[in-house]
mmCIF file of C-alpha atoms in Angstrom:
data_model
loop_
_atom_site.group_PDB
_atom_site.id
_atom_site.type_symbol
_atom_site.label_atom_id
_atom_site.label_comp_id
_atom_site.label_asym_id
_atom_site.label_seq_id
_atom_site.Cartn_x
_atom_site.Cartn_y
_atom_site.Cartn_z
ATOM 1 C CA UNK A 1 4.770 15.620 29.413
ATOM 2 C CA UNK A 2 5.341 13.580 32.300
ATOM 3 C CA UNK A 3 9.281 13.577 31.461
ATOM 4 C CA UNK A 4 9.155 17.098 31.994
ATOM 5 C CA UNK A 5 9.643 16.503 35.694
ATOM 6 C CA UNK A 6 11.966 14.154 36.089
ATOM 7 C CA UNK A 7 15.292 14.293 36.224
ATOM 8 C CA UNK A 8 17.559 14.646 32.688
ATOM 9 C CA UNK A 9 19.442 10.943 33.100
ATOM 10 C CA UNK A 10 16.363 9.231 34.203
ATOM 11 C CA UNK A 11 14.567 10.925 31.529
ATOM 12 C CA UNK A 12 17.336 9.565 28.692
ATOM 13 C CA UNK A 13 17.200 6.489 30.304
ATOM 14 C CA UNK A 14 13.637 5.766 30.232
ATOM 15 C CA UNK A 15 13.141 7.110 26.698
ATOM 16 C CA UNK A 16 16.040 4.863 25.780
ATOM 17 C CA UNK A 17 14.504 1.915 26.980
ATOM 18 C CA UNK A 18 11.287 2.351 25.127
ATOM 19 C CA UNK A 19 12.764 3.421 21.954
ATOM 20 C CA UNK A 20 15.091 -0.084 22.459
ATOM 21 C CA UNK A 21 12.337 -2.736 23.071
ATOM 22 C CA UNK A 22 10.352 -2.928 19.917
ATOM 23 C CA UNK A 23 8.314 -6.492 21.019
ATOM 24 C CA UNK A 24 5.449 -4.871 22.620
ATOM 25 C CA UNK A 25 4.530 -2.967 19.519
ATOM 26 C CA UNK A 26 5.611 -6.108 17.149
ATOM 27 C CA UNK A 27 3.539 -8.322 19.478
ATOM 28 C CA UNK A 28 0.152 -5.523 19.143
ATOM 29 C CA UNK A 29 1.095 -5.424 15.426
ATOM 30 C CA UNK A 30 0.761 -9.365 15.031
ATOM 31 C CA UNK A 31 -2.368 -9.814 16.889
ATOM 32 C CA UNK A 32 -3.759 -7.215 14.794
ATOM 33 C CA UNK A 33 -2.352 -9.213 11.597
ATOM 34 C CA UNK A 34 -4.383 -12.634 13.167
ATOM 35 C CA UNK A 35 -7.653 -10.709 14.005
ATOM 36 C CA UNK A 36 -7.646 -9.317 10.419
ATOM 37 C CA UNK A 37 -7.034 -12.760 9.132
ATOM 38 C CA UNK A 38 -10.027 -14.153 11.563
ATOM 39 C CA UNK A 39 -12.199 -11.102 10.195
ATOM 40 C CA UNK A 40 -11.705 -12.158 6.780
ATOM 41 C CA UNK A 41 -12.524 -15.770 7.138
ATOM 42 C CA UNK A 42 -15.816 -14.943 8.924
ATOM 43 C CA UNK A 43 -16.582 -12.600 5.847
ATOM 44 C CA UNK A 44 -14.298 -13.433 2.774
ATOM 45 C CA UNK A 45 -15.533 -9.688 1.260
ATOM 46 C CA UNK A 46 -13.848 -7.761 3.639
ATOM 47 C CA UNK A 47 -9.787 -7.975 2.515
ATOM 48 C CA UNK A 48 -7.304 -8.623 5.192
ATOM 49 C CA UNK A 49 -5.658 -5.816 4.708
ATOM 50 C CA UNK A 50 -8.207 -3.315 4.832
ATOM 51 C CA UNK A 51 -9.440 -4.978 7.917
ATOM 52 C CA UNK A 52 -5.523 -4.404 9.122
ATOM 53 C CA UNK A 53 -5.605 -0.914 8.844
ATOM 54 C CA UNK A 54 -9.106 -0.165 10.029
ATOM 55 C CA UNK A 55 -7.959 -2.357 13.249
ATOM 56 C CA UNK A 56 -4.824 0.192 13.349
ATOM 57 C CA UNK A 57 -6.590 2.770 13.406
ATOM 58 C CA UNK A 58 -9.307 1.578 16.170
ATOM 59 C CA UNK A 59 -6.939 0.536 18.710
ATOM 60 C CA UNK A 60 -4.858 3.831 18.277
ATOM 61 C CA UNK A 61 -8.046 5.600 19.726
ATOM 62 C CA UNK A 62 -9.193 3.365 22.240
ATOM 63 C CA UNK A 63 -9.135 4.875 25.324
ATOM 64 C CA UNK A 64 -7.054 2.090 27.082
ATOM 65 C CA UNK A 65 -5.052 1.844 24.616
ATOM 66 C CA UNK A 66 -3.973 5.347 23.693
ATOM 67 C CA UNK A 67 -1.112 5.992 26.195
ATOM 68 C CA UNK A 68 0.240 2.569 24.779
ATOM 69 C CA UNK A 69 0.159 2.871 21.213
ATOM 70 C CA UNK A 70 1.874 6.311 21.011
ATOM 71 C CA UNK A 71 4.213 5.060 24.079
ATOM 72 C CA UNK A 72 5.927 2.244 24.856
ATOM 73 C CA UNK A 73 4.339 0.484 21.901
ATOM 74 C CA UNK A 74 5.520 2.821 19.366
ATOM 75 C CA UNK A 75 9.000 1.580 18.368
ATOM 76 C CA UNK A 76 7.286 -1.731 17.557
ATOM 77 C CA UNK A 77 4.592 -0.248 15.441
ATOM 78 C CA UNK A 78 6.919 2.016 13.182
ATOM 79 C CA UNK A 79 9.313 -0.682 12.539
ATOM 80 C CA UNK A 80 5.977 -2.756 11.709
ATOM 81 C CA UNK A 81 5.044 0.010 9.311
ATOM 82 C CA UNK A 82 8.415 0.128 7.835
ATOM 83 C CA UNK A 83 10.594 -3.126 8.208
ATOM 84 C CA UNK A 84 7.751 -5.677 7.771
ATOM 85 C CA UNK A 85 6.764 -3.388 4.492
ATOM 86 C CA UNK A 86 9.428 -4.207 3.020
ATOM 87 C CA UNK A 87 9.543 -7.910 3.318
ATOM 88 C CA UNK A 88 6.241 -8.564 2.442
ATOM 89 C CA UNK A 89 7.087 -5.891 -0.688
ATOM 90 C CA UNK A 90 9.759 -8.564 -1.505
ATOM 91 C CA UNK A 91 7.154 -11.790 -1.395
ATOM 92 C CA UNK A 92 5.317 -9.782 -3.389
ATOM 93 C CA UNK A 93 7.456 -10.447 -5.923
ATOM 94 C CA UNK A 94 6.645 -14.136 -5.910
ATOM 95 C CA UNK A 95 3.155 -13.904 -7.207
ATOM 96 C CA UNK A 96 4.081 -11.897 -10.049
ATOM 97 C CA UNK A 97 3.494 -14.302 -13.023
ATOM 98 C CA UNK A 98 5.663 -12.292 -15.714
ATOM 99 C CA UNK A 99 5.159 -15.010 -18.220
ATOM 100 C CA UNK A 100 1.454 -14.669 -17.852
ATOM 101 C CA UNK A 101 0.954 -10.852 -17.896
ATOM 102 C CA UNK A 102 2.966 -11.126 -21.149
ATOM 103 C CA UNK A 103 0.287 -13.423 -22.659
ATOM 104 C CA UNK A 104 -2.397 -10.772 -22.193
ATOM 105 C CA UNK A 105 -0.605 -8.698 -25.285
ATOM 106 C CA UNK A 106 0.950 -5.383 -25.836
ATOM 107 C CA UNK A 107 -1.882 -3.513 -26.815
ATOM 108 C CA UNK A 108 -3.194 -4.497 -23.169
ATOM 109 C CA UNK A 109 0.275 -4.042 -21.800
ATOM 110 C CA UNK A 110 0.239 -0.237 -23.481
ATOM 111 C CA UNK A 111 -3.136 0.613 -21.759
ATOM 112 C CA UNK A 112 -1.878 -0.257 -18.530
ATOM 113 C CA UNK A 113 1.005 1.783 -18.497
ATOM 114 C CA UNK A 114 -1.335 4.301 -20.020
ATOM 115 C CA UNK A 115 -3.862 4.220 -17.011
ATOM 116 C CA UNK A 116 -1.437 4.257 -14.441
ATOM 117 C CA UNK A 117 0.775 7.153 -15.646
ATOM 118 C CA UNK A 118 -2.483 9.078 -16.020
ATOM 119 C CA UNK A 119 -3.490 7.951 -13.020
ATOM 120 C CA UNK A 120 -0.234 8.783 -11.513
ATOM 121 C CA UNK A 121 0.580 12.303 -12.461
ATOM 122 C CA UNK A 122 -3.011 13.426 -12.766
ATOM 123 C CA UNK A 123 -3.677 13.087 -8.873
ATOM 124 C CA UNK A 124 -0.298 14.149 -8.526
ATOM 125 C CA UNK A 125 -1.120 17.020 -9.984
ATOM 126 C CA UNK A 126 -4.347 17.774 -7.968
ATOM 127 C CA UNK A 127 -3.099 16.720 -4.634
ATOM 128 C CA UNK A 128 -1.013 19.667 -5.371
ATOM 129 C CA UNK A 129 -3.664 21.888 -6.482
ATOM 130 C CA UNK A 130 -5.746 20.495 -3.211
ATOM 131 C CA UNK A 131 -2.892 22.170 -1.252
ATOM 132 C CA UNK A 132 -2.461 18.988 0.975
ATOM 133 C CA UNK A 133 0.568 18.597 3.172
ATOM 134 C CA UNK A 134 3.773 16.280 3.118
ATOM 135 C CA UNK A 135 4.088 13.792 0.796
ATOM 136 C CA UNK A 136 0.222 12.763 0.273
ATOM 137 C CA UNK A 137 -0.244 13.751 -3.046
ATOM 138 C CA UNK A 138 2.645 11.611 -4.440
ATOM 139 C CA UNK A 139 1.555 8.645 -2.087
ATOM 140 C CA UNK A 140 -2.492 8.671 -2.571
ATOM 141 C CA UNK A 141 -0.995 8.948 -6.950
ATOM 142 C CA UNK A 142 1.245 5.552 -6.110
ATOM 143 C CA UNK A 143 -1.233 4.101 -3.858
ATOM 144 C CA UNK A 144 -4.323 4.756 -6.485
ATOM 145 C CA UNK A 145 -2.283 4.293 -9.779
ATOM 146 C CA UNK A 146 -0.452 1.049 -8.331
ATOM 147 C CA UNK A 147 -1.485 -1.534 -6.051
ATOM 148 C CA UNK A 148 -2.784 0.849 -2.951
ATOM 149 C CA UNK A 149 -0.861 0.380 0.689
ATOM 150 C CA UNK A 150 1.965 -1.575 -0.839
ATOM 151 C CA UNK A 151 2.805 0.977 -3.558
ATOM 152 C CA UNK A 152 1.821 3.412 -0.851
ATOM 153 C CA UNK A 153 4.682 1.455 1.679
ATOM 154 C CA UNK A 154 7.396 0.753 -0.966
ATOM 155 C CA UNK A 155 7.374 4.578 -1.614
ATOM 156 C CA UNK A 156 7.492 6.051 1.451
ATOM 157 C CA UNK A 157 10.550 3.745 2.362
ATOM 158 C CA UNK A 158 12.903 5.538 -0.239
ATOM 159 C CA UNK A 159 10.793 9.297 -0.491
ATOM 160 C CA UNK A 160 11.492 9.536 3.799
ATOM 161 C CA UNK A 161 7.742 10.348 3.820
ATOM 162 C CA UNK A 162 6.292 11.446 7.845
ATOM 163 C CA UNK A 163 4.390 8.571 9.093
ATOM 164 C CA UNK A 164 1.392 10.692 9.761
ATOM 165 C CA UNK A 165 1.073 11.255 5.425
ATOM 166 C CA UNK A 166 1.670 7.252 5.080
ATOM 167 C CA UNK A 167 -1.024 6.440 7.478
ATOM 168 C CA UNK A 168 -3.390 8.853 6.133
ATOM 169 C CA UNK A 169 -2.635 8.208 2.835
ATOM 170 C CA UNK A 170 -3.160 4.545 2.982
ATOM 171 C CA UNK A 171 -6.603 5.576 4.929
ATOM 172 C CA UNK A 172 -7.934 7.228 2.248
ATOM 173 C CA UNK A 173 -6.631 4.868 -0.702
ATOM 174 C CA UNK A 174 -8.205 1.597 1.488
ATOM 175 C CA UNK A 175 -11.442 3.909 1.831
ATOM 176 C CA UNK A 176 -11.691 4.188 -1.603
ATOM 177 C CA UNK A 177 -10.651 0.713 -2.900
ATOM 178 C CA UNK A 178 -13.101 -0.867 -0.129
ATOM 179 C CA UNK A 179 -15.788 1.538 -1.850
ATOM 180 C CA UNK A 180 -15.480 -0.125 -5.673
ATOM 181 C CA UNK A 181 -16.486 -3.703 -3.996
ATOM 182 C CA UNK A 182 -19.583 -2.410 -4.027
ATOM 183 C CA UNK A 183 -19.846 0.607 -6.541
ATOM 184 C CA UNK A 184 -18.436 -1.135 -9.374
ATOM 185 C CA UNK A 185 -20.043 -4.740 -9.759
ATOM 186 C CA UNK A 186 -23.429 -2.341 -10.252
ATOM 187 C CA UNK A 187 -21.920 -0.388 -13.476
ATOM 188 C CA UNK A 188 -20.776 -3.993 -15.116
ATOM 189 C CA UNK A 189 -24.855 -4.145 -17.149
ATOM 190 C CA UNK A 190 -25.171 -0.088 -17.576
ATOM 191 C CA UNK A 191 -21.523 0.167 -18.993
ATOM 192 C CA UNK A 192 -22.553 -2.393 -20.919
ATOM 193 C CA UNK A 193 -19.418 -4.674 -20.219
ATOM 194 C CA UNK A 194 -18.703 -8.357 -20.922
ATOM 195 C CA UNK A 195 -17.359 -10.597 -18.266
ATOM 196 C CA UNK A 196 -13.879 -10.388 -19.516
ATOM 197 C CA UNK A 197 -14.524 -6.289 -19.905
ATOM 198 C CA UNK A 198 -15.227 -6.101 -16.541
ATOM 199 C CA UNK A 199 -12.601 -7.651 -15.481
ATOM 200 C CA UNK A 200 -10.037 -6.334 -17.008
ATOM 201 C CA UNK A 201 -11.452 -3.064 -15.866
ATOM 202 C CA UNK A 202 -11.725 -3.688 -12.448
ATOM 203 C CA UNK A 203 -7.678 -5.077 -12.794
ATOM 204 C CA UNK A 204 -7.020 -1.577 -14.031
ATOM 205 C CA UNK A 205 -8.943 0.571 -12.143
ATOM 206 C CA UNK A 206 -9.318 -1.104 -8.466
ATOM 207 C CA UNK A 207 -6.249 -0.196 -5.664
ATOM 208 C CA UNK A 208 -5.384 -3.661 -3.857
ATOM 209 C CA UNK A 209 -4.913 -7.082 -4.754
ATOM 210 C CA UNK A 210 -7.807 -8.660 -2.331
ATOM 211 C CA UNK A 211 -9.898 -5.202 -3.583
ATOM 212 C CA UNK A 212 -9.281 -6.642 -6.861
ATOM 213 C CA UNK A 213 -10.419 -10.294 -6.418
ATOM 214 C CA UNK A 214 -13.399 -9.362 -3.915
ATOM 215 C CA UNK A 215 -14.775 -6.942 -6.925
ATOM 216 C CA UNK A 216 -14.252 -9.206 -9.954
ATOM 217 C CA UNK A 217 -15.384 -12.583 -8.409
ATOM 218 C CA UNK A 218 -18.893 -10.675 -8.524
ATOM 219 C CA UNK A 219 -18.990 -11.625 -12.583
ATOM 220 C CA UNK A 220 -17.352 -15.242 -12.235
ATOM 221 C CA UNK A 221 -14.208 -16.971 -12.446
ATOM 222 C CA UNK A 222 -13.131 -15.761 -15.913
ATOM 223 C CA UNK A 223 -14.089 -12.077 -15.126
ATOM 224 C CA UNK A 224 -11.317 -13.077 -11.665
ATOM 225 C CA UNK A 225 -8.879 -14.535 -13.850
ATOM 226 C CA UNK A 226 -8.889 -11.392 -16.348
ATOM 227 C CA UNK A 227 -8.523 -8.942 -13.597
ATOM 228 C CA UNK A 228 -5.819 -10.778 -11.758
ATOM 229 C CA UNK A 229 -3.711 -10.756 -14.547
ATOM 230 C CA UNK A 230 -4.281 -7.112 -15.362
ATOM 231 C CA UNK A 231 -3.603 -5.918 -11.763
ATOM 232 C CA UNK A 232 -0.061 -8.014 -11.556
ATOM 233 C CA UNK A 233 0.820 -6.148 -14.620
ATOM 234 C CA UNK A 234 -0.053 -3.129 -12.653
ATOM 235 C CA UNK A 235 1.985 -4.483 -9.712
ATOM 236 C CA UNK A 236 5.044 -5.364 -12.069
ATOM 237 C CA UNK A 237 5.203 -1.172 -12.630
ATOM 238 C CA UNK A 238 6.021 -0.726 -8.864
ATOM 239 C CA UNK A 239 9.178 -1.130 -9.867
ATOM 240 C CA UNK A 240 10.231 1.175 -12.152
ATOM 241 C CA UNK A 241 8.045 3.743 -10.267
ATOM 242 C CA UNK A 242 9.855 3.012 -6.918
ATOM 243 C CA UNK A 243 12.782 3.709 -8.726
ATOM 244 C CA UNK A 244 12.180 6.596 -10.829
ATOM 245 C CA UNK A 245 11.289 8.153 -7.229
ATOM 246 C CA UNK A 246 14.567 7.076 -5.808
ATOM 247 C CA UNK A 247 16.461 8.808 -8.150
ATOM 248 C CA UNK A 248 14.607 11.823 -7.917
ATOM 249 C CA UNK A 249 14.906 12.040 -3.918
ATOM 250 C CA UNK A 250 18.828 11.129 -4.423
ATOM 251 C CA UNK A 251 19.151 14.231 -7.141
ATOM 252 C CA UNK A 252 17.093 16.474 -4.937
ATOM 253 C CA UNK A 253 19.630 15.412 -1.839
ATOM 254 C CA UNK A 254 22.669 15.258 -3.801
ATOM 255 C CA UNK A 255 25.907 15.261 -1.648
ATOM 256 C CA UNK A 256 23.423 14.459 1.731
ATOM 257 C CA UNK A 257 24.420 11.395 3.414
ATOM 258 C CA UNK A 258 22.494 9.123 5.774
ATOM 259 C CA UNK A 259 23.088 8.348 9.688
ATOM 260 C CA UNK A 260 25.737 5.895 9.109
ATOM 261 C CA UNK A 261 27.530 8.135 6.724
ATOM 262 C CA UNK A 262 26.648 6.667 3.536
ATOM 263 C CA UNK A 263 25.286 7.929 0.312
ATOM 264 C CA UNK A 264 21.505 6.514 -0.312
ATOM 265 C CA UNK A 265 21.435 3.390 -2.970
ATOM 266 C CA UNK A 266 20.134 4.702 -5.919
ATOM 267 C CA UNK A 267 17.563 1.854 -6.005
ATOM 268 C CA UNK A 268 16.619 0.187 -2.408
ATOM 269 C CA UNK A 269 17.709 -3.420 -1.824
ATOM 270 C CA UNK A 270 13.821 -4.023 -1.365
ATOM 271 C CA UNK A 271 13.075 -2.917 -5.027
ATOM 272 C CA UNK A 272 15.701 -5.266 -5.784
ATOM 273 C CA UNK A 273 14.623 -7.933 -3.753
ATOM 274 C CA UNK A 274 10.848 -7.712 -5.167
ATOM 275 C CA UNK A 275 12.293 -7.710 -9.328
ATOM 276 C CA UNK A 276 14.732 -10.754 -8.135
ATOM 277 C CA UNK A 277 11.486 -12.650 -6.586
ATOM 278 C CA UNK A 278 9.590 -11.835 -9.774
ATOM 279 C CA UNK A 279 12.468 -13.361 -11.682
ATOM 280 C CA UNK A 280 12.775 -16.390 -9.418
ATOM 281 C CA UNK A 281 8.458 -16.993 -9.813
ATOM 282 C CA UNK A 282 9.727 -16.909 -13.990
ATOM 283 C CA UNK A 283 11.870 -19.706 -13.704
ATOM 284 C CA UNK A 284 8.939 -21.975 -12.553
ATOM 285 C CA UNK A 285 11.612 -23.790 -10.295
ATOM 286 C CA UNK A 286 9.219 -22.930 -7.148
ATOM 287 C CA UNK A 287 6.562 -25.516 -6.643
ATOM 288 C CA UNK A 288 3.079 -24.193 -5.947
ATOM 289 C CA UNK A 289 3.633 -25.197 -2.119
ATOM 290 C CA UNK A 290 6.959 -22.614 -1.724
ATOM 291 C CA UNK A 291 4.661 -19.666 -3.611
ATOM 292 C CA UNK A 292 1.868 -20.829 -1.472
ATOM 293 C CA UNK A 293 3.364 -20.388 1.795
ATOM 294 C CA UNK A 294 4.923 -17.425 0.335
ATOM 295 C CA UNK A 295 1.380 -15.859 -0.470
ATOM 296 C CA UNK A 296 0.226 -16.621 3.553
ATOM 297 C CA UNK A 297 4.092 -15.121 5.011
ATOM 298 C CA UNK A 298 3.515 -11.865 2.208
ATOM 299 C CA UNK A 299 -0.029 -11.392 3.246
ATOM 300 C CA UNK A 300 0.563 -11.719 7.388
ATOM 301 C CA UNK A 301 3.510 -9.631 7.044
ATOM 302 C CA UNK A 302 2.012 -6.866 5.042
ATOM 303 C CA UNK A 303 -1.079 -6.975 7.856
ATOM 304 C CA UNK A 304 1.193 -6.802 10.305
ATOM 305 C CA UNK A 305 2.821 -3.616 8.950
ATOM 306 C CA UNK A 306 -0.509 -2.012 7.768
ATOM 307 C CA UNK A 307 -1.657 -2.132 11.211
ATOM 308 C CA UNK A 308 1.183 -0.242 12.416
ATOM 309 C CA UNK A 309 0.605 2.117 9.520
ATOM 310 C CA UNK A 310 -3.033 2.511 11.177
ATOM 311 C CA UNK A 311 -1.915 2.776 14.695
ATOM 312 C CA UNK A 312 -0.167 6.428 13.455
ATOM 313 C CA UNK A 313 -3.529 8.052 11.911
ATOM 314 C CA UNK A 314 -4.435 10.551 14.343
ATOM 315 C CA UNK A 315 -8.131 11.290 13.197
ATOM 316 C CA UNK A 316 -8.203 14.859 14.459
ATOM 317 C CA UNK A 317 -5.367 15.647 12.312
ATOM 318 C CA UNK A 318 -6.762 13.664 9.387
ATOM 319 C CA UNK A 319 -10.324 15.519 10.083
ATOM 320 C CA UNK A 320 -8.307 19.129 9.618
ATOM 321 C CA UNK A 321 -7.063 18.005 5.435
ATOM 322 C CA UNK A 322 -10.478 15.738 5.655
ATOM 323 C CA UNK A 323 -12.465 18.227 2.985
ATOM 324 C CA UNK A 324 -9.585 17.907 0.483
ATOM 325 C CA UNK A 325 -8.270 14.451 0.944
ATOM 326 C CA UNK A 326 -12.119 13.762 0.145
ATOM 327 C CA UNK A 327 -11.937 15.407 -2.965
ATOM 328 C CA UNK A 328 -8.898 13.798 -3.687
ATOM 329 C CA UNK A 329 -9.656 10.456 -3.496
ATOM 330 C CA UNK A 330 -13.209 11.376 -5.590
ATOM 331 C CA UNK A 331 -11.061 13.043 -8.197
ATOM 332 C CA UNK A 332 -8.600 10.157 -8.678
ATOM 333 C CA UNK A 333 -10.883 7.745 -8.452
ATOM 334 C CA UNK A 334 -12.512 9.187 -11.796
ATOM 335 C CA UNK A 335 -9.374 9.402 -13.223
ATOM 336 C CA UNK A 336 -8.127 5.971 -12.662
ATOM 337 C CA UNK A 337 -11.524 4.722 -13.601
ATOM 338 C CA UNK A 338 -12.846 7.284 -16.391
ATOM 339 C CA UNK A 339 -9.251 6.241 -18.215
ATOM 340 C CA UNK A 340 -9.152 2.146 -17.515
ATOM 341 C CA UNK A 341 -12.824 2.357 -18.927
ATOM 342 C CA UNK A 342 -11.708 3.819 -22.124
ATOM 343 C CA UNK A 343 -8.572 1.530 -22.101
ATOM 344 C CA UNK A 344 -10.361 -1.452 -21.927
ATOM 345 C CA UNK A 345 -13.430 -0.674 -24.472
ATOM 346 C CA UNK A 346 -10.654 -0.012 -26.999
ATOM 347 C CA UNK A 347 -8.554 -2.792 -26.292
ATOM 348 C CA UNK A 348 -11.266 -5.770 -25.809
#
């Protein structure tokens, strides 16, 4: 409001300047990233990512640091949320081990694709029903049927989603997959599930990779190694999926051209960049050091862009579509794992 009273040029020229000098934001956005990481060493069961976007959100509604987040440090926290995404979307790539997820079968491979385009198109479907605004519905389905606030990023990027719906979509995902840690590991004995059933299970059925491991570890090391394998399979549909949406924002804007004058690429470099990484991992020509250092630059970059996805949840808003992004989340979280459960019992 204060730019209400001042004069027009000085007005330009100050917004100019902020929207110019990202490195305040980038700077909040990386010490976010390394208190994360520090949070997760002192307790491994909280993921570094989650703990990214939690942090996000915190600061955003800190008193003192309010005025800053949605101010000067905003230009460094969007391209954070978007730019960073991206990259990290790209290392992702690297731990894909195609030649492993292959060895799992196709009657495993089947279920997957079965679970997540249930998944998918079922919450799609509600989200709808739910009467929730933007483009939540088809980013809680990617972020639920997928790999949670990377599927969540990697769609947003080509769909133009608001940054409000990203944020509170990947809210309510992380929520969620931070909630099967716990739920989960105590249905393994009454489900009646074997080590490897359970993790295969919790591959299929749980959002993020660190979600994944911190949920699976809970019935050993080959009940980890199961569910790894399953969720990269998972991850190797982002894709496709990223893709298929692509094309469907490009038909629905047929003719539209971006800022620079140029028609949108029917499939973004990024999607490109991740399949190409994947490829690369295939070859085996990267020694475990390069995909190590890889892992640490995907997982700091993606923290780094998750807290700027939590720095733009504004928890009044969020609070107004809270009732039905609740029953959301509950009703694709039976989907996803109502449908991996039957998936796995037949396919064991």
């Amino acid at each position: 409001m204060a730019l209400l009273h001042r004069p027009q040029s000085t007005a330009v020229r100050h917004v100019s300047r902020e929207t110019s000098t990202p490195w305040p934001g980038l700077a909040l956005a990386a010490g976010g990233a390394l208190v994360a990481w520090c949070i997760h060493r002192l307790i491994p069961g909280i993921p570094m990512l989650t703990a990214s976007v939690v942090l996000g959100i915190a600061v955003a509604h800190l008193p003192g640091m309010r005025t800053f987040v949605r101010g000067p440090g905003r230009p460094g926290l969007s391209l954070a949320g978007r730019r960073l995404m991206r990259i990290g979307i790209v290392l992702l790539g690297l731990g894909l081990g195609l030649d492993q997820v292959l060895r799992l079968g196709w009657a495993t491979v089947a279920m997957v694709v079965a679970v997540v385009a249930a998944t998918f198109f079922g919450t799609l479907w509600l989200g709808r029903r739910l009467g929730l605004p933007g483009d939540q519905p088809l980013l809680i389905a990617t972020g639920y049927s997928i790999c949670g606030a990377s599927a969540i990023g990697a769609v947003s990027e080509v769909s133009g989603s608001d940054e409000e719906d990203v944020a509170a979509s990947v809210a309510l995902v992380t929520l969620c997959g931070t909630l099967a840690i716990a739920v989960l590991p105590l249905l393994q004995d009454p489900l009646a599930l074997s080590d490897l059933a359970f993790g295969r299970w919790v591959g299929a059925g749980v959002h993020d990779v660190g979600q994944v491991v911190a949920t699976a570890q809970t019935a050993g090391p080959h009940a980890l190694g199961e569910a790894v394998l399953v969720k990269l399979m998972r991850v190797a549909l982002l894709a496709p999926l990223v893709a298929a949406v692509a094309f469907s924002v490009r038909a629905r804007r047929r003719g539209v051209r971006t800022s620079s004058g140029r028609r949108p690429a029917p499939v973004p470099l990024f999607v490109a960049g991740f399949l190409a990484a994947a490829g690369l991992r295939a070859t085996g020509v990267l020694p475990d050091v390069a995909l190590q250092w890889a892992h640490t630059a995907q997982e700091a970059l993606l923290a780094a862009a998750l807290f700027g996805l939590g720095s733009a949840v504004h928890l009044p808003t969020l609070a107004r579509t809270g009732g039905r992004a609740a029953a959301l989340g509950l009703g694709a979280w039976v989907v996803v794992a109502g449908v991996s459960y039957v998936g796995v019992v037949l396919t064991v």
